[in-house]
Each structure stands twice: as structure tokens, then as C-alpha cells.
Coordinates of C-alpha atoms in Angstrom, one line a residue:
Chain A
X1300 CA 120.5 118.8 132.0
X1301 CA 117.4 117.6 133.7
X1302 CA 114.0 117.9 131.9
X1303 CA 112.3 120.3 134.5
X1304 CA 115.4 122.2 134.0
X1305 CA 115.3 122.4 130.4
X1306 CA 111.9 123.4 130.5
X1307 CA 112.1 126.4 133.4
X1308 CA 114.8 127.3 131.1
X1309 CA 112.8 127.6 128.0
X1310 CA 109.7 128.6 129.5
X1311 CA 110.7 131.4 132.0
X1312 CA 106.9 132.6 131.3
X1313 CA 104.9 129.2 131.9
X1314 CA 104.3 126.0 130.7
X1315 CA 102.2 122.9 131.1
X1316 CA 104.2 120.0 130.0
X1317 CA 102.9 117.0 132.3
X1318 CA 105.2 113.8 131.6
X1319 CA 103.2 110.4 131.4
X1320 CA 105.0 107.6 131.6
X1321 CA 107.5 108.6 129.6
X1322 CA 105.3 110.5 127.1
X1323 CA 105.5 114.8 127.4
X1324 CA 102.6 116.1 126.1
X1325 CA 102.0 120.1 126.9
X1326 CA 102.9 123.2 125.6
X1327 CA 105.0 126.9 126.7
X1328 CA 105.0 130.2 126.7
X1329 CA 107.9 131.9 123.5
X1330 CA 109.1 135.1 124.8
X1331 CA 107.0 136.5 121.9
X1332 CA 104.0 135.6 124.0
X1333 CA 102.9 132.7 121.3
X1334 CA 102.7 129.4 122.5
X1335 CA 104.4 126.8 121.5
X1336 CA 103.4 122.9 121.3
X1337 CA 105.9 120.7 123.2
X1338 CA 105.7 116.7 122.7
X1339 CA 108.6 114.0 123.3
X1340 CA 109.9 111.3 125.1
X1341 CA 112.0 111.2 128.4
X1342 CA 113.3 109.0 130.9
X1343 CA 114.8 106.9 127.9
X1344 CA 111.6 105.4 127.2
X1345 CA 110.6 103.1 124.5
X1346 CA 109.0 104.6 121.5
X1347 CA 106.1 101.9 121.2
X1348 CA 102.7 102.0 119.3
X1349 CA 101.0 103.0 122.4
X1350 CA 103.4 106.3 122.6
X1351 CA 103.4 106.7 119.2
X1352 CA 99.5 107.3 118.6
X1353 CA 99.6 109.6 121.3
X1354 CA 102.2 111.6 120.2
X1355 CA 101.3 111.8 116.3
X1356 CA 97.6 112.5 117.9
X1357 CA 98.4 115.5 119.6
X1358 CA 100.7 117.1 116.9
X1359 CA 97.1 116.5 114.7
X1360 CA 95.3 118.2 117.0
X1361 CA 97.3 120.6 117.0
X1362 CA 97.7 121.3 113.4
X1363 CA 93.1 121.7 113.6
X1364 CA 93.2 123.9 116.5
X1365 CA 96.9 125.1 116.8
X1366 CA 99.5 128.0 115.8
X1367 CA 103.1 128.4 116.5
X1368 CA 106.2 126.6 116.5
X1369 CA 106.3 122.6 117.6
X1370 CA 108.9 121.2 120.1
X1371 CA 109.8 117.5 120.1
X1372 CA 112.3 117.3 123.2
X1373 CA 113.7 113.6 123.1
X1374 CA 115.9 111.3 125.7
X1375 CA 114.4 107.8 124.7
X1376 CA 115.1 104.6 123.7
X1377 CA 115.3 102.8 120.6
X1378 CA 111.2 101.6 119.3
X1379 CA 110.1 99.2 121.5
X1380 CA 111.5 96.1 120.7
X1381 CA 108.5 93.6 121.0
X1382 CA 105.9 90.8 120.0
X1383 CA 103.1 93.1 120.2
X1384 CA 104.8 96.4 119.1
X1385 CA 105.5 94.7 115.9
X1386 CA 102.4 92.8 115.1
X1387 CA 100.7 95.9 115.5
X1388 CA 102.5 97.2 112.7
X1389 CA 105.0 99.7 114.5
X1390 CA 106.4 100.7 111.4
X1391 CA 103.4 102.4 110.3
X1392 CA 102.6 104.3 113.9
X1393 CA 106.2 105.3 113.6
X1394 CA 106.0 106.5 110.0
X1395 CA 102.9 108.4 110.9
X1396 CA 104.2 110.4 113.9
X1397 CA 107.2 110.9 111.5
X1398 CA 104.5 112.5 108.8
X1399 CA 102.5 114.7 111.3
X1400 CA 106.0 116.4 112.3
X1401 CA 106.8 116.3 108.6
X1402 CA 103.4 117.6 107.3
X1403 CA 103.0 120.3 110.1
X1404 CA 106.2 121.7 109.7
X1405 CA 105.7 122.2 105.8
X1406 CA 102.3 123.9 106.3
X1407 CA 103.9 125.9 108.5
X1408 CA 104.1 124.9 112.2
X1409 CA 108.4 125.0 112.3
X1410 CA 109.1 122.1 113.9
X1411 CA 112.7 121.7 116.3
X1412 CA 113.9 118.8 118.1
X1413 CA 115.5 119.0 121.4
X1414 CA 117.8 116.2 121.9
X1415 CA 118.9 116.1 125.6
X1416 CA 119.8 112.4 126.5
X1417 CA 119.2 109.2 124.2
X1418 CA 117.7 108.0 121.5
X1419 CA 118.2 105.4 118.8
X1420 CA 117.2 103.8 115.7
X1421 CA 113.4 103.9 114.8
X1422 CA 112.8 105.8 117.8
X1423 CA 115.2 108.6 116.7
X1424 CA 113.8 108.8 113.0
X1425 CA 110.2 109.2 114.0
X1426 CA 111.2 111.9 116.8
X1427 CA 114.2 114.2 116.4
X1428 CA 114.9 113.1 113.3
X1429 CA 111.7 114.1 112.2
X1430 CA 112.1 118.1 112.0
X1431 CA 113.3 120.7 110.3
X1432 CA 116.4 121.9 112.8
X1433 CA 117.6 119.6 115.7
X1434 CA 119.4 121.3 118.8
X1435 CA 121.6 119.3 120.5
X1436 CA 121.9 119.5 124.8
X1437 CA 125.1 118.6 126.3
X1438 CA 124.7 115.7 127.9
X1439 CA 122.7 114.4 124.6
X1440 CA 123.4 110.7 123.7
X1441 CA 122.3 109.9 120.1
X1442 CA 123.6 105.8 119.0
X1443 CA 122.2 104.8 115.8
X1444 CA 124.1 101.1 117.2
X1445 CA 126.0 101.1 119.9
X1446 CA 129.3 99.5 119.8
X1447 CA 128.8 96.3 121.4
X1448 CA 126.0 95.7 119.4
X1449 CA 127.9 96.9 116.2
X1450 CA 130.7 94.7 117.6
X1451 CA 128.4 91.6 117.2
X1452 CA 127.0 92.6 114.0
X1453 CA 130.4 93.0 112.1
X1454 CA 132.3 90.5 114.2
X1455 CA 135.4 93.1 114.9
X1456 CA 136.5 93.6 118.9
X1457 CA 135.4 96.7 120.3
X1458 CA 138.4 98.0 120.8
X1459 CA 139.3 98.0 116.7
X1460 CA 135.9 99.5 116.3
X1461 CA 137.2 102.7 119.1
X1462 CA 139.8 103.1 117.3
X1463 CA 138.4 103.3 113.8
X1464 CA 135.8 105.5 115.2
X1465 CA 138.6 108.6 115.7
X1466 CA 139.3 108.1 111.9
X1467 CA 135.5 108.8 110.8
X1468 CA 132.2 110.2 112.3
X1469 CA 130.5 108.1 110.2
X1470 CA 129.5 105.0 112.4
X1471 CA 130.2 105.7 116.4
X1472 CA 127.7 106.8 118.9
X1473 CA 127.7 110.7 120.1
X1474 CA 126.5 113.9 119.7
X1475 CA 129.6 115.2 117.8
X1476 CA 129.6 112.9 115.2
X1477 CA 126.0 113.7 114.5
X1478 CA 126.5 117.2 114.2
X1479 CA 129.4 116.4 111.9
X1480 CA 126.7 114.7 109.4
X1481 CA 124.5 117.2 109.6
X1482 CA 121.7 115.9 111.8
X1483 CA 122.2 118.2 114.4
X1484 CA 122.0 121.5 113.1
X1485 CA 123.3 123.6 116.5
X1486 CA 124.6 122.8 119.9
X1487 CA 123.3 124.6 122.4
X1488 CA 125.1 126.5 125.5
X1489 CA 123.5 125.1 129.2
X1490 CA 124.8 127.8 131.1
X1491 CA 122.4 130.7 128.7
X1492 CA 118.6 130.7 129.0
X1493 CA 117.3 128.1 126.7
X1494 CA 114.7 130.5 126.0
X1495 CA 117.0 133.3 124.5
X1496 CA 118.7 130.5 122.2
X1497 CA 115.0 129.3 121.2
X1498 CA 114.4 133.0 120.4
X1499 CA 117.1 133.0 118.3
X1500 CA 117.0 130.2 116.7
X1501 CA 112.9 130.9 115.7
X1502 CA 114.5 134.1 114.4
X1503 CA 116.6 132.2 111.9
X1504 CA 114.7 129.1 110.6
X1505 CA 114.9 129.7 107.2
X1506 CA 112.6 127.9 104.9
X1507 CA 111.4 124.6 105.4
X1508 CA 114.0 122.9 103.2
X1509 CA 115.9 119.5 104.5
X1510 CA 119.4 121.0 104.3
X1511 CA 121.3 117.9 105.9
X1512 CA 123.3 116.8 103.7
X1513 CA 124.9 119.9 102.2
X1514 CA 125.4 121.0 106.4
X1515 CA 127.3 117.3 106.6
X1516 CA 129.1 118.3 103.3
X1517 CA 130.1 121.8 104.8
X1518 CA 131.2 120.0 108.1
X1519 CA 133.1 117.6 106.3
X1520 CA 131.3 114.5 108.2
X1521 CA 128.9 112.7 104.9
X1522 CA 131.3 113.6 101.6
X1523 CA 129.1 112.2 99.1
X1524 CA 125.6 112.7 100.0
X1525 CA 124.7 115.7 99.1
X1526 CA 126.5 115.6 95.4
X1527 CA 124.7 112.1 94.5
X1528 CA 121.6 113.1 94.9
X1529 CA 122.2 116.1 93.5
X1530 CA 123.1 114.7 90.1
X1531 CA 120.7 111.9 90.6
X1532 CA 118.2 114.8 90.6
X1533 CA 119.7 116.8 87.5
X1534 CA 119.5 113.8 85.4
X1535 CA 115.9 113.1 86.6
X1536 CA 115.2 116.5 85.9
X1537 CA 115.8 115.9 82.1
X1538 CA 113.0 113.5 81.7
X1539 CA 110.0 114.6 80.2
Chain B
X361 CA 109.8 83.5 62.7
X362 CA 113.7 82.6 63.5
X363 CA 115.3 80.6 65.6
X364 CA 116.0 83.0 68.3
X365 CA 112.4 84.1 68.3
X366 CA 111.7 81.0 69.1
X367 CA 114.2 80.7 72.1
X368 CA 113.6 84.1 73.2
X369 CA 111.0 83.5 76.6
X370 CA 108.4 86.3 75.4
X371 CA 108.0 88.8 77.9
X372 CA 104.9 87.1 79.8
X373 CA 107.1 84.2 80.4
X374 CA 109.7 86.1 81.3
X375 CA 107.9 87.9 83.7
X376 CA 106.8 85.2 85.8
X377 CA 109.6 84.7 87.2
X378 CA 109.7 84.9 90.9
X379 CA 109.9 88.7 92.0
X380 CA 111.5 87.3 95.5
X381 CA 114.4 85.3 93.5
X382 CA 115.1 87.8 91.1
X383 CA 118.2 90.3 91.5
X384 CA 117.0 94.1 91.6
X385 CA 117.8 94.8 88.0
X386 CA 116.0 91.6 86.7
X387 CA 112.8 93.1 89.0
X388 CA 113.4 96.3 87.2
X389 CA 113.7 95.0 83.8
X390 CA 110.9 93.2 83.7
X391 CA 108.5 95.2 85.5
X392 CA 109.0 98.1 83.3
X393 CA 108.2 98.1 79.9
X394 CA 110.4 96.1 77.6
X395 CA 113.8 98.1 77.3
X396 CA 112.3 101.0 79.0
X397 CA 115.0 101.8 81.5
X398 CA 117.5 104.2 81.6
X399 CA 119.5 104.2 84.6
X400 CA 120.7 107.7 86.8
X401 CA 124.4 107.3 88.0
X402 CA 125.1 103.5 87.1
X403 CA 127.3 100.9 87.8
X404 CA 130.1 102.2 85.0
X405 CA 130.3 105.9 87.2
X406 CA 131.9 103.3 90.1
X407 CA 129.8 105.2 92.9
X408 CA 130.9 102.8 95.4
X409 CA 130.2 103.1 99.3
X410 CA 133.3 105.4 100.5
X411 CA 133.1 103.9 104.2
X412 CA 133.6 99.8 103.3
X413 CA 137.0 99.8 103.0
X414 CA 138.0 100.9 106.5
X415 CA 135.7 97.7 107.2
X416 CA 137.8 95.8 104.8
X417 CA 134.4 94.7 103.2
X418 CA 133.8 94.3 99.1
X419 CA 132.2 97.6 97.6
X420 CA 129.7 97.1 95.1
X421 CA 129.5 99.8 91.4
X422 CA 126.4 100.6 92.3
X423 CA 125.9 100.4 96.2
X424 CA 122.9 98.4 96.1
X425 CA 120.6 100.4 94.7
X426 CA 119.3 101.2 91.0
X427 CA 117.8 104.3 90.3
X428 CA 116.3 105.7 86.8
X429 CA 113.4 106.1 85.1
X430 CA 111.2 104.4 82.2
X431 CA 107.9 103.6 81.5
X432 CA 104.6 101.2 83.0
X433 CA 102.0 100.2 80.4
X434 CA 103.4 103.1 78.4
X435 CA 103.4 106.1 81.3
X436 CA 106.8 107.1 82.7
X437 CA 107.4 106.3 85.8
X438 CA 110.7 106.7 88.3
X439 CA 112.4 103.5 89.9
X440 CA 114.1 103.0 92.6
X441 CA 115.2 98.7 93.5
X442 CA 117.4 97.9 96.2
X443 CA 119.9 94.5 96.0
X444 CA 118.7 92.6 99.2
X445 CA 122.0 90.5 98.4
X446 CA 124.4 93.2 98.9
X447 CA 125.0 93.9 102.4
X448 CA 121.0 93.2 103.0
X449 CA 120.6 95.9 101.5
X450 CA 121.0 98.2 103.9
X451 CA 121.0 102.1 103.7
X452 CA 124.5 103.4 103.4
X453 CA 125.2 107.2 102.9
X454 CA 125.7 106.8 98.5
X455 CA 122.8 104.2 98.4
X456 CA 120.4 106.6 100.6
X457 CA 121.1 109.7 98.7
X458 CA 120.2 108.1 95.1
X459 CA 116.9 107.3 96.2
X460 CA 116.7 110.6 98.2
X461 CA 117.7 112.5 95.1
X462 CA 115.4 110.7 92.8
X463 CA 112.5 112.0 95.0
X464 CA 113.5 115.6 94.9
X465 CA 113.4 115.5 91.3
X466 CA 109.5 113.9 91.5
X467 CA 108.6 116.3 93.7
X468 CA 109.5 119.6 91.4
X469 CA 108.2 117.5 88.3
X470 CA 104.7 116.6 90.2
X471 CA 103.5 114.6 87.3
X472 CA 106.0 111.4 87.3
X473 CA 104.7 108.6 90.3
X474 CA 108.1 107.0 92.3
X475 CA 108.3 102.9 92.5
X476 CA 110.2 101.7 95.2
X477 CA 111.2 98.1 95.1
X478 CA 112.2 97.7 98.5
X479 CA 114.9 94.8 99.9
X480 CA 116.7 95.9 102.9
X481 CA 117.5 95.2 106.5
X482 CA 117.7 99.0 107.5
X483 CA 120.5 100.8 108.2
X484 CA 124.0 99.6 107.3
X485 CA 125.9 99.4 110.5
X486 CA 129.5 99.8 109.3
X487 CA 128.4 103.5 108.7
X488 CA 125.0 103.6 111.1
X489 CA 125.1 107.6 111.4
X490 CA 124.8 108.1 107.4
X491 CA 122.6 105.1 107.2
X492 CA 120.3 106.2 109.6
X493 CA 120.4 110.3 108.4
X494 CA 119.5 109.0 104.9
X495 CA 116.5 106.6 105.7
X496 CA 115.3 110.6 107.4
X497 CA 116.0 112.7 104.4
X498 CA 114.3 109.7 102.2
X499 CA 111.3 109.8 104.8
X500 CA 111.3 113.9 104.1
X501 CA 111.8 113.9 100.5
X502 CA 109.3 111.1 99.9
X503 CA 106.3 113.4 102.2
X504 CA 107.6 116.5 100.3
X505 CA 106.9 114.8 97.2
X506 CA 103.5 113.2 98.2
X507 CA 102.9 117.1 99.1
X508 CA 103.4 118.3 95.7
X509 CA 100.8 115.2 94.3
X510 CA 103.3 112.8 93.2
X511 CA 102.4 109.3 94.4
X512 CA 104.7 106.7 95.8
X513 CA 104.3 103.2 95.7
X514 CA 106.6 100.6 97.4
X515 CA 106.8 97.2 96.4
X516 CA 107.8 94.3 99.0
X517 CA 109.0 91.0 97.8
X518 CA 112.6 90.6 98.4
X519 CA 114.5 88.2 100.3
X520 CA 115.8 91.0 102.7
X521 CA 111.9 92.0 103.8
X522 CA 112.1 95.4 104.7
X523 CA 113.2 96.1 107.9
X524 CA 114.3 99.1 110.1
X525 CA 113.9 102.0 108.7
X526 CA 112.6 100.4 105.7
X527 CA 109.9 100.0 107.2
X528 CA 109.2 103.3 108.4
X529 CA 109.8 104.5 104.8
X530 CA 107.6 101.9 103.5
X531 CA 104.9 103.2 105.9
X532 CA 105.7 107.1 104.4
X533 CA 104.7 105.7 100.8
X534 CA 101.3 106.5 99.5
X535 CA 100.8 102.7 99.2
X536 CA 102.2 99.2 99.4
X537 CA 102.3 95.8 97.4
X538 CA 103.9 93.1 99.4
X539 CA 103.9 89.5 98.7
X540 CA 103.8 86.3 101.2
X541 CA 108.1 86.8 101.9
X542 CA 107.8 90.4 101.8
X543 CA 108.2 91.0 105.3
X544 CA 107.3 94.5 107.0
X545 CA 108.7 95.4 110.3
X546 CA 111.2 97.8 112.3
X547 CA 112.7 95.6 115.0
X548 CA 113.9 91.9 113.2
X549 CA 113.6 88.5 114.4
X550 CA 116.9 88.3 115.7
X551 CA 117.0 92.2 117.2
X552 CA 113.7 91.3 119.0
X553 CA 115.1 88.0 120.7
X554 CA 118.9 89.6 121.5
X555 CA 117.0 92.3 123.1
X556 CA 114.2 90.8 125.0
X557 CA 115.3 87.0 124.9
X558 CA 113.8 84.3 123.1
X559 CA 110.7 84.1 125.6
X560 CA 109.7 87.2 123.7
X561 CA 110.6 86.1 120.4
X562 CA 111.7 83.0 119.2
X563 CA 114.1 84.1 115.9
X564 CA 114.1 80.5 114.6
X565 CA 110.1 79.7 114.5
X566 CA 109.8 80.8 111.2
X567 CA 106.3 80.3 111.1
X568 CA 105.9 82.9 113.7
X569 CA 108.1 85.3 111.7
X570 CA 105.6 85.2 108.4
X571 CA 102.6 85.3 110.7
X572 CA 103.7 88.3 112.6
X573 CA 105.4 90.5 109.9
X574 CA 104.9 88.9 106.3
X575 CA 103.0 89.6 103.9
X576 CA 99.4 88.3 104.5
X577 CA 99.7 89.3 108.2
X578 CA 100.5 92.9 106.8
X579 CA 97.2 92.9 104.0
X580 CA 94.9 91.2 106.6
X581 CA 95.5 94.3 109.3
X582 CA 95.6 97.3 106.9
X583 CA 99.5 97.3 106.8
X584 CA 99.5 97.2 103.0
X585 CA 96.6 98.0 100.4
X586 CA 97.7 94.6 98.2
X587 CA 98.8 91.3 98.5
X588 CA 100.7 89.8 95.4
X589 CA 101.8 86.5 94.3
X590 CA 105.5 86.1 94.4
X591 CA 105.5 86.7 90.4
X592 CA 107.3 89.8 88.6
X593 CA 104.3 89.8 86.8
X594 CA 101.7 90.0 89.9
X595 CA 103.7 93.4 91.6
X596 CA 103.7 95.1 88.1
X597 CA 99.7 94.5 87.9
X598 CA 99.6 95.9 91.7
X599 CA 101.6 99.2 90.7
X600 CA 99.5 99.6 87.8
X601 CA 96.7 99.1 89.7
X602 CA 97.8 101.1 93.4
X603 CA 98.7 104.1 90.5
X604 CA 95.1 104.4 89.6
X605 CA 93.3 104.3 92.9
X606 CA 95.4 105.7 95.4
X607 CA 94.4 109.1 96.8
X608 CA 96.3 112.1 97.3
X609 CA 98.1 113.2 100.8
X610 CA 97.1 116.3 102.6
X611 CA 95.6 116.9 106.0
X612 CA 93.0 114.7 105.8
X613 CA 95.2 111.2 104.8
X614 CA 96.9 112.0 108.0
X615 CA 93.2 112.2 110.0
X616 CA 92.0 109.4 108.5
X617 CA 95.0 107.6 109.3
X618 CA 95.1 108.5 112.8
X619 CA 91.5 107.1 113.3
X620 CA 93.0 103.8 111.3
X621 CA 95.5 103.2 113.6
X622 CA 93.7 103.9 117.4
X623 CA 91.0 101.5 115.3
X624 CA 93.3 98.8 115.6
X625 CA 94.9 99.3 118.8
X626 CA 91.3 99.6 120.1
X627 CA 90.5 96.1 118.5
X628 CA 93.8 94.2 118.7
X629 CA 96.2 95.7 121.3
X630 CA 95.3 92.8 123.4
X631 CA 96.1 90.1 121.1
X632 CA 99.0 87.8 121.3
X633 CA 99.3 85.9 117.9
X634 CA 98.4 87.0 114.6
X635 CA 96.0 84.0 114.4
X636 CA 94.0 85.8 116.7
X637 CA 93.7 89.4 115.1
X638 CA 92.7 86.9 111.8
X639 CA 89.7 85.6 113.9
X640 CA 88.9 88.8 115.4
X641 CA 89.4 90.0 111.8
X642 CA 86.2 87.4 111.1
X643 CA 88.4 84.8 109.5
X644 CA 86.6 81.8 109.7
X645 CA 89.4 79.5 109.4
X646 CA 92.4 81.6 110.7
X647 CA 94.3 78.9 111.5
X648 CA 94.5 77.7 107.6
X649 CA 95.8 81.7 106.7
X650 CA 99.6 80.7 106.3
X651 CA 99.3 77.7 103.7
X652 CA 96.5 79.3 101.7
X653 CA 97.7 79.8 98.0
X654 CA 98.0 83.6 97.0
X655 CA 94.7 83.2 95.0
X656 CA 92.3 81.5 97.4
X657 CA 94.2 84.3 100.1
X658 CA 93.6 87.6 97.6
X659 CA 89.7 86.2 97.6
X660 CA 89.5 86.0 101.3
X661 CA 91.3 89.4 102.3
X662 CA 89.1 91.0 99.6
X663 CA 86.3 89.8 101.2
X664 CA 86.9 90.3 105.1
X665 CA 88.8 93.7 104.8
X666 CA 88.2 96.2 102.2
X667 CA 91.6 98.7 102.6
X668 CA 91.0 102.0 102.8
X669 CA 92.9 104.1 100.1
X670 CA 93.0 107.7 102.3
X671 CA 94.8 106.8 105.1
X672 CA 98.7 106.5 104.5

């Protein structure tokens, strides 16, 4: 799905979503009549320090002046993979972005990710993986690695690597395997108006709890995450 | 006093030892308090990494990470240490979820402050997609808990740096410690020059790889409140120390830390070498930075960049 599609789709009633070099700053009209703010990345950009400051400066200015959900539609690239970007500190812009989403959503600005092409690595955790419920597009594209790079990395052909892949979600590229894990909370249908699955979804958050690993447990993707740190917390509990 | 008195290094010799050669549990054990520790899910529970063996690759008892709690200069504390020489200590789906469960458990207790003694590369590759979910639910769990007051302090020193989304954890904490090897990055070395080619980034000039993400690059531009010598000794003083005057986490840190950052784009984004931002920094001598001792370098970061302690 293209991005003006997406968005006419989720915004029958208006919205003002400009894309800047990569960078979608804006925000759309719910069918409740609220607005909602919409940032992200498209056009499989580069998640930089430039981008970064942008992004974690709107969701801030948001959070003074703002009500209503927040959006964070993504098809990017992996952080941008420089001199600069890292001398800069990157890891700190990205963690920052990462605890605007984070912060906003627990003081009560829902946060959802839109996942509709790409993304990767630190790109991906400051982004999508930054809120409370991610929605999968088809057509979405989510590599942690991708294989030829994982191929270098753990000197195994490509082809082993496609074939181990059908055995476990746990390493491949794709959308399904994320949703097996429980990253992606819901797929969602192209051919219905985004805006009634939005609706839906806004009517069904929940609270804002991370709830990934027991969804990967349920799904049968991550076996072991969810029970770990749940007696990892039970015997912390005991300290006094 | 008996013979193995007398053999026994007392604990201050002990705990110079170098933090960067040290394994995780000798970091742990001598940080902490003598015999303080008591360790959550150990190596005897056999918690081992369920996705290795389709890689054919040795588990390890306790997936490279230690997680429990004990006590600093007689307060409890929770610990988390990761083993930089076990797969690089990446994030895998058991070794993310310790740490992630040991910061739920802060967060409802409110009162007990979270070290992180970080070592990794970033995700483990051989399962990437649990890797890379953990490092996010760590990143959630670790704001959650700042949320409910607890503070959390990482500690940088191992031979692993901390790398990927490491270093995007690192940059959740409330603050960070990080000595001279500790590097602090998201893309490595060797990602940066596959990637861009070696124009870009030249994996093998090491000195460019401490003076753009190691440790003194990191205190000079605000990337970490305090610089330690490469002692076991020197990070415990820091956490003592970043547990008494860091600053809680609310709206505001997030302000103030927005303002921090466009600061230094505004004043270094057009730099191209770390010895420049040093100058800019009002380093008289910036070329000298690398080889200065950890003293003589503590003296001159104190004195050309006071950190601020509200805006992580």
C-alpha cells in the first residue's frame, strides 16, 4: 500500500501529513472527530540524528500542547549507518525518540505503529518498536538482519539459513514471523477502510502494559521469554 | 592473623582489578559488597539459549547474563552484568528477558536502583527477531521503571563496548559510567565500513574507533555523566556516586533533553573528527585527549563540561 493511500484510508475526514525528506510529520482527523498526531518515516529512509530530533521534537510538543492517540507509520531503513550519525551520539537521539513514544504513551497519549514497508535494527526499536500496539500492512518488510548479512555474520550459505528459517520464526526477515513473537500485535486487511480498523483498534487498547512476550508465548513464536522474566521477577519480588 | 589472611588480596586490592579484563561475575563480585550477591535463575537452573543448537553453536548455563540482587556501601541494589565473551554478548531471547524481568520487579518495588553492567554487541543474530524484541521490552521496562522513581545506572567498561541496541538502552538509563574501552555506539566499526565502505569508516584505525565512540569521546559531548578509570574499584565509586545525584525522569528530563541534544547538533553537526568537537568543546590541547591518563582526563572534562544531571 502506498502512503497517500494509507493515509486517505485512515483519514477519510482530513489530514495534514506533509512528508520531508523522508520525515512525516502532521496529524488526522479519528472518526470520533479527535485528532490524532501522525509521525514516521517513509520512502525507506535512514533513521539519522537529524530525523531523530525532529521526530522525538514533535511527539514533545505534542505531549505540552496535544491530546489524542499518536501514530508512528514506518517504511525505513536501518539508523543511518555513518561517521557523523555516530559521533554525534545516535544512540542517545534514538533512545530519546524511543522515550518520548514511551513516556507519552504511559501518560496517556496511546501510541500505535503502522508498519507498511521496511525497517530494521535501531531504526525499528526507536520507531515501531517503540509503542504500545504495532499493526502490520501487507506489503510490510520488517529484517532485524537480513540473510545475506546474517549469512556473513554466522558463516552458513544462504540457502542453509532458508531452510532453517521454515523450522523457527525466531531469526528470518518478515512480517509473519514478527507477529509470531509478538511484536506485531494485529495485521490489518487493505481492502477495509483503515479508518474503521483504527476505530476499532482505539476501542480495544487495553492498558498501557508491554504484553509481548506473553502474545509471542500464546503464538507459540518466543517459548521462553515471558516465563524467565516472570520468575526473574517473582524472586526479585522477595527482596526486601 | 593466619596464613591465609595473609594470602587473601583484601578487598581494595582485589578490587583494582581491571573492570575491562574481568569476567561479568568477577565485576559483580567485587563491585558489590563482599558476599553480597544472590543470584535470580543461575547457572545450576541450566537456562540455556533454546535457539543455539539449530546453529550448532555451544550454549552457555546462564546465557550471558547474571541477574540478582545485593548490596552497595550497605543499600540494596539490583544487578544486571552481561559476559562480553559469550557470543559478544549479545541479546538473545532468555538473556533479554532476565534483565527485562529484573526491571519489572524494580519498577513495582520503586525503592531498589537497577545496575547494568553492560558488554554486548547488540542483538544476537542467530535469533535476530527475539534479540531485537527483547532489547524493546528492556527499553520499556527500564522507562516504566524510571516512571515509578527507580533509578538506573549503566556501567560501560567491557571488552564488547556496547553496541546496537545496547546502546540505545544505555541511552534509556537514568545515567552512565563508561571508561576509556567502554565504547558507546549503535552502528559498529565493521557495520559502518560493510555498509558505506571504508572511505566512510576505516574499521581497522583503531584510534579513530576510541575517538569517535569510546569513552572520553562519550564524557567530553554529554554522552555519559562519568568517566572511570578501567578499575573495578573506579565504576563502583561512579554508581555510588551517579545513585546520589541523578535526578528523577518525568516530562521535564525528556524537555531538557531535547534542548541537550539540538544543542549539540546546532554546535557540532558540522564536524568531521572528534578532535574537532574537543576544540570546539574549548579543549586547548585536543589533539593530546586520547593518551591523557584517566586522572589528568577526569580534571579536564570536569573543568570544560559540567554534565547536566536532568536530561536523560
Amino acid at each position: 500500500m502506498t502512503l497517500d493511500k494509507i493515509l486517505t484510508s485512515l483519514f477519510p475526514d482530513g489530514h495534514d501529513v506533509k512528508n520531508d525528506g523522508g520525515v512525516l510529520l502532521g496529524s488526522g482527523t479519528l472518526r470520533s472527530g479527535a485528532r490524532a498526531l501522525v509521525i514516521g518515516v517513509a520512502d525507506r529512509t535512514a533513521l539519522g540524528v537529524d530525523e531523530a530530533i525532529r521526530l522525538s521534537g514533535t511527539v514533545l510538543g505534542s505531549i505540552r500542547n496535544g491530546s489524542g492517540p499518536i501514530l508512528v507509520i514506518v517504511d525505513s531503513d536501518s539508523q543511518r549507518m555513518s561517521k557523523r550519525d555516530e559521533l554525534l551520539g545516535l544512540n542517545e537521539f534514538l533512545a530519546h525518540l524511543a522515550k518520548s513514544l514511551i513516556h507519552a504513551d504511559i501518560q496517556g497519549r496511546p501510541t500505535i505503529g503502522l508498519l507498511y514497508g521496511h525497517s530494521a535494527a535501531g531504526a525499528f526499536l526507536a520507531s515501531a518498536l517503540a509503542t504500545r500496539v504495532l499493526v502490520g500492512l501487507p506489503g510490510a518488510d520488517p529484517a532485524v538482519m537480513d540473510l545475506p548479512s546474517m549469512s556473513k555474520v554466522t558463516k552458513l550459505p544462504i540457502e542453509v539459513l532458508e531452510e532453517k528459517a521454515k523450522s523457527t520464526p525466531v531469526f528470518a526477515p518478515g512480517l509473519q514471523n514478527l507477529v509470531q513473537l509478538g511484536a506485531v500485535h494485529v495485521t490489518w486487511d487493505d481492502k477495509v477502510s483503515l479508518a474503521d480498523q483504527l476505530e476499532k483498534l482505539l476501542g480495544n487498547m487495553g492498558d498501557a502494559r508491554d504484553r509481548r512476550d506473553a502474545l509471542g508465548k500464546e503464538r507459540g513464536g518466543r517459548m521462553k521469554a515471558a516465563d524467565i522474566a516472570e520468575r526473574v521477577r517473582e524472586l526479585a519480588m522477595q527482596t526486601r | 592473623m593466619s596464613v591465609t589472611d595473609l594470602e587473601k588480596p583484601s578487598v581494595e586490592q582485589a578490587r583494582a582489578t581491571s573492570f575491562y579484563e574481568a569476567s561479568a561475575r568477577a565485576r559483580i563480585r567485587l563491585l558489590l559488597d563482599p558476599a553480597s550477591f544472590v543470584e535470580f535463575i543461575g547457572p545450576e537452573q541450566r537456562e540455556v539459549s533454546p535457539h543455539l543448537k539449530l546453529f550448532d553453536l555451544p550454549e552457555q548455563f546462564d546465557d550471558g547474563i547474571i541477574v540478582g540482587r545485593g548490596s552497595l556501601a550497605g543499600s540494596p541494589v539490583f544487578i544486571a552484568a552481561q559476559e562480553g565473551r559469550f557470543m559478544g554478548g549479545a541479546f538473545g531471547e532468555v538473556h533479554g528477558a532476565k534483565l527485562t524481568g529484573l526491571l519489572r520487579a524494580a519498577k513495582e518495588l520503586k525503592s531498589i536502583p537497577v545496575l547494568i553492567l553492560f558488554d554486548t554487541g547488540g542483538v544476537r543474530l542467530q535469533e535476530a527477531n527475539a534479540g531485537e524484541l527483547a532489547i524493546a521490552e528492556i527499553m520499556r521496562a527500564v522507562i516504566e521503571a524510571r516512571t515509578a522513581g527507580v533509578k538506573v545506572i549503566g556501567l560501560i567498561g567491557g571488552r564488547s563496548g556496547c553496541y546496537g541496541g545496547g546502546g540505545l538502552i544505555a541511552g534509556c538509563c537514568s545515567a552512565l559510567a563508561v571508561s576509556e574501552q567502554g565504547r558507546i555506539a549503535v552502528s559498529g566499526p565493521e557495520v559502518i565500513e560493510t555498509n558505506r565502505g571504508v572511505e566512510e569508516f576505516d574499521s581497522r584505525d583503531r584510534a579513530l574507533v576510541w575517538r569517535t565512540m569510546g569513552g572520553k569521546h562519550r564524557r567530553l559531548i554529554g554522552g555519559a555523566e562519568l568517566f572511570a578509570d578501567d578499575t573495578v574499584q573506579a565504576f563502583r565509586e561512579a554508581a555510588l556516586e551517579l545513585l546520589e545525584t541523578t535526578a528523577g525522569f518525568g516530562i521535564d528530563t525528556l524537555n531538557a533533553e531535547q534542548s541537550r541534544l539540538e544543542d549539540r547538533l546546532q554546535r557540532f553537526g558540522a564536524c568531521r573528527d572528534a578532535v574537532e568537537i574537543w576544540a570546539a568543546e574549548g579543549v586547548a590541547d585536543a589533539a593530546s585527549v586520547p593518551a591523557l591518563p584517566a586522572d589528568q582526563f577526569i580534571e579536564l572534562a570536569d573543568k570544560v563540561r559540567r554534565i547536566a544531571r536532568d536530561a536523560r
